[in-house]
XYZ file of C-alpha atoms in Angstrom:
310
model
C 40.488 -31.590 72.026
C 38.150 -30.491 69.388
C 36.366 -28.335 71.883
C 39.654 -26.517 73.404
C 40.035 -25.997 69.310
C 36.871 -24.596 69.174
C 37.120 -22.453 72.731
C 40.173 -21.059 71.506
C 38.810 -19.666 68.013
C 36.028 -18.051 69.984
C 38.000 -16.538 72.439
C 40.105 -15.139 69.682
C 37.170 -13.864 67.580
C 35.899 -12.008 70.542
C 39.446 -10.641 71.202
C 39.455 -9.295 67.289
C 36.153 -8.346 67.548
C 36.570 -5.887 70.852
C 40.344 -4.972 69.521
C 37.889 -3.361 66.060
C 35.191 -1.584 68.614
C 37.782 0.309 70.313
C 37.274 4.009 69.862
C 40.394 5.558 67.366
C 41.475 8.972 67.843
C 42.347 9.279 64.133
C 38.975 7.733 62.488
C 37.745 11.427 64.548
C 40.385 13.215 63.033
C 38.830 12.073 59.383
C 35.020 12.419 60.622
C 35.158 16.230 61.635
C 35.197 17.435 58.155
C 32.251 15.230 56.903
C 30.390 16.062 60.087
C 31.110 19.855 59.694
C 30.329 19.936 56.425
C 26.426 17.663 57.047
C 25.777 20.111 60.319
C 26.139 23.088 57.657
C 24.524 22.390 54.732
C 22.224 19.738 55.900
C 21.158 19.738 59.295
C 21.326 23.676 59.932
C 18.602 24.055 56.869
C 16.864 21.545 58.430
C 16.385 22.698 61.563
C 15.621 26.330 60.556
C 13.341 25.193 58.114
C 11.123 23.281 61.177
C 11.577 26.700 63.042
C 10.132 28.450 60.304
C 7.200 26.408 60.184
C 5.913 27.448 63.735
C 6.334 31.196 62.860
C 3.505 33.345 61.339
C 3.225 36.422 58.726
C 1.690 39.220 59.088
C 1.117 41.886 56.525
C 4.377 40.366 54.682
C 6.743 40.396 57.874
C 7.685 37.024 59.275
C 6.774 37.573 63.147
C 8.689 35.123 65.353
C 5.452 34.183 67.375
C 5.171 30.299 68.409
C 1.641 28.986 66.014
C 0.049 25.926 65.084
C -1.747 27.837 62.229
C 0.030 26.539 59.394
C 0.000 23.084 60.063
C -3.780 23.636 60.673
C -4.499 25.208 57.864
C -2.370 22.914 55.693
C -4.506 19.911 56.584
C -7.618 21.827 56.009
C -7.225 23.426 53.196
C -7.863 21.274 49.933
C -5.576 23.475 48.079
C -2.277 21.896 50.224
C -2.937 18.450 51.311
C -4.906 18.102 47.935
C -2.087 19.112 46.215
C 0.227 16.791 47.870
C -2.546 13.828 47.531
C -2.737 14.295 43.783
C 1.775 14.494 44.035
C 1.112 11.408 45.676
C -1.007 9.527 42.892
C 1.263 11.071 39.917
C 4.547 9.190 41.732
C 2.967 6.376 42.330
C 1.650 6.346 38.149
C 5.384 7.060 37.807
C 7.107 4.485 40.145
C 4.306 1.867 37.898
C 5.290 2.596 34.559
C 9.183 3.161 35.406
C 8.966 -0.473 37.029
C 7.242 -2.135 34.250
C 9.548 -0.610 31.231
C 12.672 -1.487 33.548
C 12.254 -4.798 34.582
C 11.648 -6.596 31.108
C 14.030 -4.593 29.406
C 16.811 -5.423 32.566
C 15.743 -8.979 31.820
C 16.167 -8.908 28.530
C 19.601 -7.728 28.232
C 20.969 -9.466 31.386
C 19.639 -12.992 30.328
C 18.597 -12.504 26.566
C 21.790 -10.526 25.281
C 24.754 -12.512 24.225
C 26.881 -9.918 22.584
C 27.741 -6.425 23.578
C 25.709 -6.357 26.379
C 27.689 -3.662 28.067
C 26.648 -1.852 24.762
C 23.110 -1.976 24.764
C 23.414 -1.494 28.264
C 25.272 1.858 27.521
C 22.378 2.571 24.933
C 19.874 2.283 27.472
C 20.973 4.613 29.982
C 22.519 7.251 27.359
C 19.507 9.490 28.406
C 21.305 10.312 31.786
C 23.399 11.905 29.256
C 21.486 14.853 28.729
C 20.303 17.605 30.939
C 17.118 16.839 32.561
C 15.999 20.546 31.334
C 16.364 19.093 28.058
C 14.822 16.125 28.223
C 11.824 18.071 29.554
C 11.940 20.546 26.930
C 12.164 17.655 24.231
C 8.483 16.349 25.752
C 6.975 19.840 25.341
C 8.114 19.754 21.647
C 6.568 16.528 21.159
C 3.147 17.174 22.369
C 2.256 20.649 21.843
C -0.173 21.979 19.508
C 2.598 21.995 16.487
C 4.310 19.038 17.977
C 5.340 16.325 16.306
C 2.528 14.062 17.708
C 0.116 16.075 16.278
C 1.635 16.337 13.732
C 2.289 12.699 12.782
C -1.479 12.165 13.678
C -2.876 15.607 11.245
C -0.265 13.541 8.441
C -2.065 9.838 8.645
C -5.525 11.695 8.683
C -6.326 10.145 12.592
C -7.325 14.009 13.391
C -7.715 17.195 11.097
C -6.834 19.776 13.662
C -4.057 20.032 16.504
C -5.480 18.170 19.881
C -4.362 20.270 23.370
C -5.016 17.144 25.651
C -1.534 15.841 24.885
C -0.096 19.077 26.664
C -0.777 20.672 30.009
C -2.280 17.307 31.499
C -1.084 15.116 34.487
C -0.672 12.765 31.689
C 2.425 14.523 29.800
C 3.877 14.877 33.235
C 3.493 11.020 34.117
C 4.712 10.448 30.629
C 7.672 13.171 30.977
C 9.214 11.915 34.316
C 8.564 7.964 33.755
C 10.876 8.788 30.715
C 13.255 10.736 32.951
C 13.646 8.096 35.866
C 13.060 5.132 34.116
C 17.117 4.637 33.334
C 17.459 5.006 36.568
C 14.980 2.490 37.961
C 16.587 0.352 35.275
C 20.187 0.357 36.642
C 18.689 -0.778 40.215
C 17.236 -3.669 38.757
C 19.684 -4.712 36.087
C 22.758 -4.819 39.060
C 20.194 -6.921 41.173
C 19.682 -9.381 38.400
C 23.229 -9.388 37.230
C 24.220 -10.569 41.076
C 21.585 -13.487 40.625
C 23.943 -17.138 40.453
C 23.116 -18.582 36.978
C 24.039 -22.219 38.865
C 20.501 -21.254 40.638
C 18.679 -20.706 37.305
C 20.222 -24.159 36.191
C 19.068 -26.020 39.032
C 15.363 -25.145 38.911
C 15.513 -26.198 35.284
C 17.134 -29.812 36.186
C 14.679 -29.929 39.105
C 11.898 -29.922 36.359
C 10.826 -26.388 36.430
C 9.728 -24.434 33.485
C 11.150 -21.441 32.280
C 7.727 -19.185 33.882
C 7.858 -21.136 37.460
C 11.988 -20.801 37.303
C 11.282 -16.968 37.018
C 8.605 -16.339 39.737
C 9.888 -18.938 42.427
C 13.916 -18.246 41.877
C 14.511 -14.852 39.275
C 11.710 -12.832 40.524
C 12.295 -13.046 44.406
C 15.589 -12.765 44.234
C 15.514 -9.669 42.049
C 13.080 -7.721 44.252
C 15.617 -5.606 46.588
C 16.282 -4.108 43.249
C 13.146 -3.970 42.237
C 12.146 -2.057 45.443
C 15.392 0.574 45.581
C 14.747 1.857 41.821
C 10.833 1.978 42.806
C 11.563 4.031 46.024
C 14.164 6.066 43.968
C 11.841 6.774 41.526
C 8.772 7.485 43.816
C 11.246 9.879 46.180
C 12.558 11.855 43.144
C 8.905 12.572 41.560
C 7.320 13.550 44.807
C 10.071 16.534 44.819
C 10.241 17.664 41.104
C 8.250 20.787 40.470
C 9.877 21.465 36.910
C 7.808 18.959 34.702
C 4.975 19.927 36.343
C 5.612 23.437 35.526
C 6.368 22.980 32.002
C 3.853 20.306 30.655
C 1.542 20.192 33.074
C 0.270 23.870 33.826
C -1.800 24.858 36.688
C -4.143 21.707 36.566
C -1.416 19.325 37.326
C 0.490 21.376 40.059
C 2.559 19.219 42.610
C 3.221 19.647 45.846
C 7.120 21.271 45.099
C 5.229 23.903 43.000
C 3.070 24.863 45.801
C 6.193 25.244 48.361
C 8.104 27.171 45.324
C 5.288 29.853 45.256
C 5.103 30.284 48.878
C 8.452 30.871 49.216
C 8.482 33.277 45.920
C 5.205 35.122 44.711
C 3.309 34.768 47.774
C 6.033 35.387 50.413
C 4.846 32.936 52.507
C 8.024 31.340 54.259
C 6.400 29.864 56.938
C 3.487 28.050 55.219
C 6.285 26.995 52.853
C 8.225 25.790 55.387
C 5.378 23.626 56.719
C 4.634 22.029 53.822
C 8.488 21.131 53.281
C 8.407 19.644 56.586
C 5.088 17.497 55.954
C 6.501 16.001 52.892
C 10.097 15.736 54.367
C 8.386 13.454 56.883
C 6.051 11.472 54.640
C 9.576 10.772 52.465
C 11.311 9.506 55.269
C 8.471 7.185 56.844
C 8.181 5.821 52.859
C 12.063 5.292 53.078
C 12.151 3.618 56.200
C 9.447 1.055 54.791
C 10.801 0.368 51.564
C 14.386 -0.136 53.619
C 12.310 -2.768 55.630
C 10.838 -4.290 52.426
C 13.661 -3.848 51.112
C 15.806 -5.792 53.936
C 12.655 -8.551 53.885
C 13.352 -9.843 50.522
C 17.040 -9.764 50.161
C 18.733 -13.485 49.850
C 21.515 -12.543 52.734
C 19.515 -11.000 55.388
C 17.318 -14.131 54.938
C 20.059 -16.464 55.124
C 21.287 -14.555 57.806
C 18.033 -14.723 59.792
C 17.810 -18.469 59.057
C 21.096 -19.255 60.685
C 20.230 -17.354 63.614
C 23.111 -14.466 63.259
Protein backbone atom coordinates (compact mmCIF):
# COMPACT_ATOMS: atom_id res chain seq x y z
CA UNK A 1 0.00 0.00 0.00
CA UNK A 2 2.76 2.43 0.94
CA UNK A 3 4.62 1.56 -2.29
CA UNK A 4 1.54 2.43 -4.36
CA UNK A 5 1.14 5.73 -2.53
CA UNK A 6 4.79 6.69 -3.10
CA UNK A 7 4.47 5.72 -6.78
CA UNK A 8 1.38 7.91 -7.16
CA UNK A 9 3.17 10.79 -5.47
CA UNK A 10 6.11 10.48 -7.86
CA UNK A 11 3.78 10.33 -10.87
CA UNK A 12 1.87 13.39 -9.68
CA UNK A 13 5.12 15.26 -9.12
CA UNK A 14 6.34 14.29 -12.59
CA UNK A 15 3.09 15.51 -14.17
CA UNK A 16 3.36 18.80 -12.29
CA UNK A 17 6.93 19.27 -13.52
CA UNK A 18 5.91 18.60 -17.14
CA UNK A 19 3.03 21.01 -16.73
CA UNK A 20 5.35 23.77 -15.57
CA UNK A 21 7.86 22.98 -18.34
CA UNK A 22 5.30 23.52 -21.11
CA UNK A 23 5.88 26.59 -23.23
CA UNK A 24 3.65 29.50 -22.39
CA UNK A 25 3.09 31.99 -25.27
CA UNK A 26 2.27 34.74 -22.78
CA UNK A 27 5.76 34.40 -21.36
CA UNK A 28 7.24 35.17 -24.78
CA UNK A 29 5.21 38.38 -24.98
CA UNK A 30 6.60 39.45 -21.62
CA UNK A 31 10.16 38.57 -22.65
CA UNK A 32 10.18 40.46 -25.96
CA UNK A 33 10.66 44.02 -24.52
CA UNK A 34 13.63 43.14 -22.24
CA UNK A 35 15.20 41.03 -25.02
CA UNK A 36 14.97 43.95 -27.43
CA UNK A 37 16.42 46.28 -24.80
CA UNK A 38 19.35 43.93 -24.09
CA UNK A 39 19.99 43.37 -27.79
CA UNK A 40 20.05 47.06 -28.68
CA UNK A 41 21.88 48.48 -25.67
CA UNK A 42 24.08 45.55 -24.54
CA UNK A 43 24.77 42.85 -27.12
CA UNK A 44 24.94 45.14 -30.17
CA UNK A 45 27.61 47.42 -28.62
CA UNK A 46 29.63 44.35 -27.58
CA UNK A 47 29.46 42.96 -31.13
CA UNK A 48 30.47 46.36 -32.55
CA UNK A 49 33.35 46.54 -30.07
CA UNK A 50 34.49 43.04 -31.05
CA UNK A 51 34.36 43.81 -34.77
CA UNK A 52 36.17 47.12 -34.26
CA UNK A 53 39.07 45.30 -32.61
CA UNK A 54 39.98 43.69 -35.95
CA UNK A 55 40.11 46.92 -37.96
CA UNK A 56 43.11 49.21 -38.29
CA UNK A 57 43.80 52.95 -38.31
CA UNK A 58 45.47 54.60 -41.27
CA UNK A 59 46.37 58.27 -40.75
CA UNK A 60 43.53 58.80 -38.28
CA UNK A 61 40.96 56.98 -40.40
CA UNK A 62 39.51 53.59 -39.48
CA UNK A 63 40.05 51.12 -42.33
CA UNK A 64 37.78 48.07 -42.40
CA UNK A 65 40.54 45.61 -43.19
CA UNK A 66 40.83 42.49 -41.08
CA UNK A 67 44.03 42.34 -39.02
CA UNK A 68 45.44 40.82 -35.82
CA UNK A 69 47.84 43.73 -35.34
CA UNK A 70 45.85 45.27 -32.48
CA UNK A 71 46.00 42.08 -30.39
CA UNK A 72 49.67 41.63 -31.25
CA UNK A 73 50.39 45.21 -30.20
CA UNK A 74 48.54 44.75 -26.92
CA UNK A 75 50.43 41.61 -25.87
CA UNK A 76 53.85 42.90 -27.00
CA UNK A 77 53.70 46.50 -25.79
CA UNK A 78 54.51 46.97 -22.11
CA UNK A 79 52.34 50.08 -21.94
CA UNK A 80 49.21 48.02 -22.55
CA UNK A 81 49.68 44.60 -20.94
CA UNK A 82 51.82 46.19 -18.19
CA UNK A 83 49.00 48.60 -17.37
CA UNK A 84 46.57 45.68 -17.24
CA UNK A 85 48.83 43.85 -14.78
CA UNK A 86 49.09 47.04 -12.69
CA UNK A 87 45.29 47.30 -12.74
CA UNK A 88 44.98 43.69 -11.54
CA UNK A 89 47.39 44.46 -8.68
CA UNK A 90 45.46 47.57 -7.60
CA UNK A 91 42.13 45.71 -7.87
CA UNK A 92 43.51 42.87 -5.74
CA UNK A 93 44.73 45.27 -3.05
CA UNK A 94 41.41 47.13 -2.99
CA UNK A 95 39.54 43.82 -2.71
CA UNK A 96 41.74 42.54 0.14
CA UNK A 97 41.51 45.78 2.14
CA UNK A 98 37.76 46.09 1.55
CA UNK A 99 37.14 42.56 2.86
CA UNK A 100 39.49 43.10 5.82
CA UNK A 101 37.58 46.23 6.81
CA UNK A 102 34.11 44.94 6.03
CA UNK A 103 34.13 41.53 7.70
CA UNK A 104 34.95 42.60 11.29
CA UNK A 105 32.50 45.49 11.06
CA UNK A 106 29.72 43.32 9.61
CA UNK A 107 30.40 40.68 12.27
CA UNK A 108 30.28 43.26 15.06
CA UNK A 109 26.99 44.76 13.85
CA UNK A 110 25.41 41.36 13.31
CA UNK A 111 26.44 39.52 16.47
CA UNK A 112 27.49 42.14 19.01
CA UNK A 113 25.13 45.08 18.54
CA UNK A 114 21.88 44.39 20.42
CA UNK A 115 20.11 47.73 20.16
CA UNK A 116 19.77 50.04 17.17
CA UNK A 117 21.31 47.48 14.84
CA UNK A 118 19.61 48.96 11.79
CA UNK A 119 20.79 52.45 12.75
CA UNK A 120 24.36 51.20 13.01
CA UNK A 121 24.08 49.47 9.66
CA UNK A 122 22.65 52.61 8.07
CA UNK A 123 25.49 54.74 9.42
CA UNK A 124 28.01 52.38 7.83
CA UNK A 125 26.46 52.55 4.36
CA UNK A 126 25.75 56.31 4.46
CA UNK A 127 28.74 56.99 2.12
CA UNK A 128 26.70 55.33 -0.64
CA UNK A 129 24.29 58.24 -0.44
CA UNK A 130 27.05 60.62 -1.46
CA UNK A 131 28.11 60.98 -5.08
CA UNK A 132 31.11 58.96 -6.22
CA UNK A 133 32.67 62.12 -7.61
CA UNK A 134 32.30 63.95 -4.30
CA UNK A 135 33.98 61.12 -2.40
CA UNK A 136 36.88 61.01 -4.87
CA UNK A 137 37.39 64.79 -4.63
CA UNK A 138 37.19 64.57 -0.84
CA UNK A 139 40.26 62.32 -0.81
CA UNK A 140 42.03 64.83 -3.04
CA UNK A 141 41.35 67.49 -0.42
CA UNK A 142 42.58 65.20 2.36
CA UNK A 143 45.77 64.03 0.64
CA UNK A 144 46.80 67.20 -1.21
CA UNK A 145 49.86 69.33 -0.38
CA UNK A 146 47.65 71.85 1.38
CA UNK A 147 45.24 69.16 2.48
CA UNK A 148 44.03 68.02 5.87
CA UNK A 149 46.62 65.26 6.34
CA UNK A 150 49.63 67.47 5.67
CA UNK A 151 48.18 70.24 7.83
CA UNK A 152 47.69 67.87 10.78
CA UNK A 153 51.21 66.43 10.47
CA UNK A 154 52.73 69.92 10.34
CA UNK A 155 50.68 71.15 13.29
CA UNK A 156 51.86 68.29 15.55
CA UNK A 157 55.47 68.69 14.44
CA UNK A 158 56.00 65.40 12.61
CA UNK A 159 56.91 67.16 9.34
CA UNK A 160 58.03 70.72 8.60
CA UNK A 161 56.79 71.09 5.03
CA UNK A 162 53.98 69.44 3.02
CA UNK A 163 54.76 66.04 1.55
CA UNK A 164 53.95 65.19 -2.05
CA UNK A 165 53.93 61.41 -1.63
CA UNK A 166 50.32 61.18 -0.44
CA UNK A 167 48.67 62.37 -3.64
CA UNK A 168 49.20 61.20 -7.24
CA UNK A 169 50.41 57.75 -6.26
CA UNK A 170 49.05 54.18 -6.35
CA UNK A 171 48.56 54.37 -2.57
CA UNK A 172 46.10 57.24 -2.96
CA UNK A 173 44.17 55.29 -5.60
CA UNK A 174 43.99 52.16 -3.43
CA UNK A 175 42.94 54.19 -0.40
CA UNK A 176 40.17 56.05 -2.23
CA UNK A 177 38.79 52.97 -4.01
CA UNK A 178 38.84 50.97 -0.78
CA UNK A 179 36.77 53.71 0.88
CA UNK A 180 34.39 53.83 -2.09
CA UNK A 181 33.74 50.08 -2.41
CA UNK A 182 33.92 48.93 1.23
CA UNK A 183 30.20 49.66 1.90
CA UNK A 184 29.22 47.43 -1.03
CA UNK A 185 31.37 44.58 0.27
CA UNK A 186 30.01 45.09 3.78
CA UNK A 187 26.40 44.79 2.59
CA UNK A 188 27.13 41.43 0.96
CA UNK A 189 28.96 40.06 4.00
CA UNK A 190 26.35 41.41 6.42
CA UNK A 191 23.54 39.73 4.48
CA UNK A 192 25.44 36.43 4.51
CA UNK A 193 26.06 36.63 8.27
CA UNK A 194 22.47 37.57 8.94
CA UNK A 195 21.20 34.39 7.29
CA UNK A 196 23.30 32.08 9.48
CA UNK A 197 20.94 30.26 11.90
CA UNK A 198 21.74 31.25 15.46
CA UNK A 199 21.01 27.73 16.70
CA UNK A 200 24.11 26.48 14.87
CA UNK A 201 26.25 28.84 16.92
CA UNK A 202 24.53 27.74 20.12
CA UNK A 203 24.92 24.06 19.20
CA UNK A 204 28.62 24.58 18.60
CA UNK A 205 29.03 26.10 22.05
CA UNK A 206 26.96 23.32 23.64
CA UNK A 207 29.32 20.77 22.08
CA UNK A 208 32.28 22.41 23.79
CA UNK A 209 33.67 24.58 20.99
CA UNK A 210 35.11 27.90 22.08
CA UNK A 211 34.50 31.30 20.53
CA UNK A 212 37.33 31.08 18.00
CA UNK A 213 36.62 27.49 17.01
CA UNK A 214 32.95 28.33 16.50
CA UNK A 215 33.93 31.22 14.27
CA UNK A 216 36.37 29.25 12.11
CA UNK A 217 34.30 26.05 11.94
CA UNK A 218 30.77 27.45 11.68
CA UNK A 219 30.44 31.17 11.01
CA UNK A 220 33.30 31.74 8.57
CA UNK A 221 32.50 28.78 6.25
CA UNK A 222 28.81 29.70 6.11
CA UNK A 223 29.60 33.36 5.36
CA UNK A 224 32.07 32.62 2.55
CA UNK A 225 29.47 33.05 -0.25
CA UNK A 226 28.87 36.62 0.91
CA UNK A 227 32.60 37.27 1.18
CA UNK A 228 33.21 35.95 -2.33
CA UNK A 229 30.30 37.95 -3.77
CA UNK A 230 31.47 41.18 -2.11
CA UNK A 231 35.09 40.61 -3.13
CA UNK A 232 34.03 39.96 -6.72
CA UNK A 233 32.00 43.15 -6.71
CA UNK A 234 34.93 45.24 -5.46
CA UNK A 235 37.43 43.60 -7.83
CA UNK A 236 35.36 43.97 -11.00
CA UNK A 237 34.34 47.56 -10.29
CA UNK A 238 37.93 48.53 -9.52
CA UNK A 239 39.02 46.96 -12.80
CA UNK A 240 36.71 49.30 -14.70
CA UNK A 241 37.34 52.44 -12.68
CA UNK A 242 39.02 55.36 -14.42
CA UNK A 243 37.93 58.45 -12.48
CA UNK A 244 39.75 57.83 -9.18
CA UNK A 245 43.10 57.03 -10.90
CA UNK A 246 42.74 60.15 -13.00
CA UNK A 247 42.00 62.40 -10.01
CA UNK A 248 44.30 60.84 -7.41
CA UNK A 249 46.86 58.75 -9.27
CA UNK A 250 48.19 60.92 -12.04
CA UNK A 251 50.10 59.54 -15.01
CA UNK A 252 52.18 57.20 -12.84
CA UNK A 253 49.10 55.32 -11.59
CA UNK A 254 47.18 55.04 -14.85
CA UNK A 255 44.85 52.03 -15.02
CA UNK A 256 43.61 50.10 -18.03
CA UNK A 257 40.36 52.10 -18.26
CA UNK A 258 42.37 55.32 -18.53
CA UNK A 259 44.26 53.83 -21.49
CA UNK A 260 41.00 52.87 -23.20
CA UNK A 261 39.61 56.36 -22.52
CA UNK A 262 42.66 58.03 -24.08
CA UNK A 263 42.60 55.73 -27.13
CA UNK A 264 38.94 56.48 -27.84
CA UNK A 265 39.41 60.18 -27.12
CA UNK A 266 42.74 61.90 -27.68
CA UNK A 267 44.50 59.20 -29.75
CA UNK A 268 41.41 58.45 -31.88
CA UNK A 269 42.49 54.81 -32.14
CA UNK A 270 39.18 53.03 -31.71
CA UNK A 271 40.35 49.59 -32.94
CA UNK A 272 43.16 49.36 -30.35
CA UNK A 273 40.83 50.70 -27.65
CA UNK A 274 38.26 48.06 -28.64
CA UNK A 275 40.94 45.37 -28.45
CA UNK A 276 41.87 46.35 -24.90
CA UNK A 277 38.19 46.49 -23.99
CA UNK A 278 37.57 42.98 -25.38
CA UNK A 279 40.62 41.53 -23.58
CA UNK A 280 39.56 43.16 -20.31
CA UNK A 281 35.97 41.97 -20.76
CA UNK A 282 37.15 38.41 -21.37
CA UNK A 283 39.33 38.53 -18.25
CA UNK A 284 36.43 39.85 -16.16
CA UNK A 285 34.12 37.12 -17.47
CA UNK A 286 36.68 34.45 -16.51
CA UNK A 287 36.97 35.96 -13.02
CA UNK A 288 33.17 36.03 -12.66
CA UNK A 289 32.91 32.39 -13.72
CA UNK A 290 35.61 31.30 -11.26
CA UNK A 291 34.08 33.23 -8.36
CA UNK A 292 30.62 31.93 -9.27
CA UNK A 293 31.90 28.35 -9.03
CA UNK A 294 33.61 29.13 -5.73
CA UNK A 295 30.43 30.70 -4.40
CA UNK A 296 28.41 27.61 -5.32
CA UNK A 297 30.96 25.28 -3.72
CA UNK A 298 30.97 27.24 -0.46
CA UNK A 299 27.20 27.66 -0.36
CA UNK A 300 25.67 25.53 2.40
CA UNK A 301 22.47 25.04 0.39
CA UNK A 302 24.35 23.73 -2.63
CA UNK A 303 26.42 21.42 -0.44
CA UNK A 304 23.26 19.97 1.08
CA UNK A 305 21.84 19.36 -2.37
CA UNK A 306 25.01 17.63 -3.54
CA UNK A 307 25.12 15.44 -0.44
CA UNK A 308 21.54 14.36 -1.06
CA UNK A 309 22.29 13.66 -4.70
CA UNK A 310 19.80 16.18 -6.03
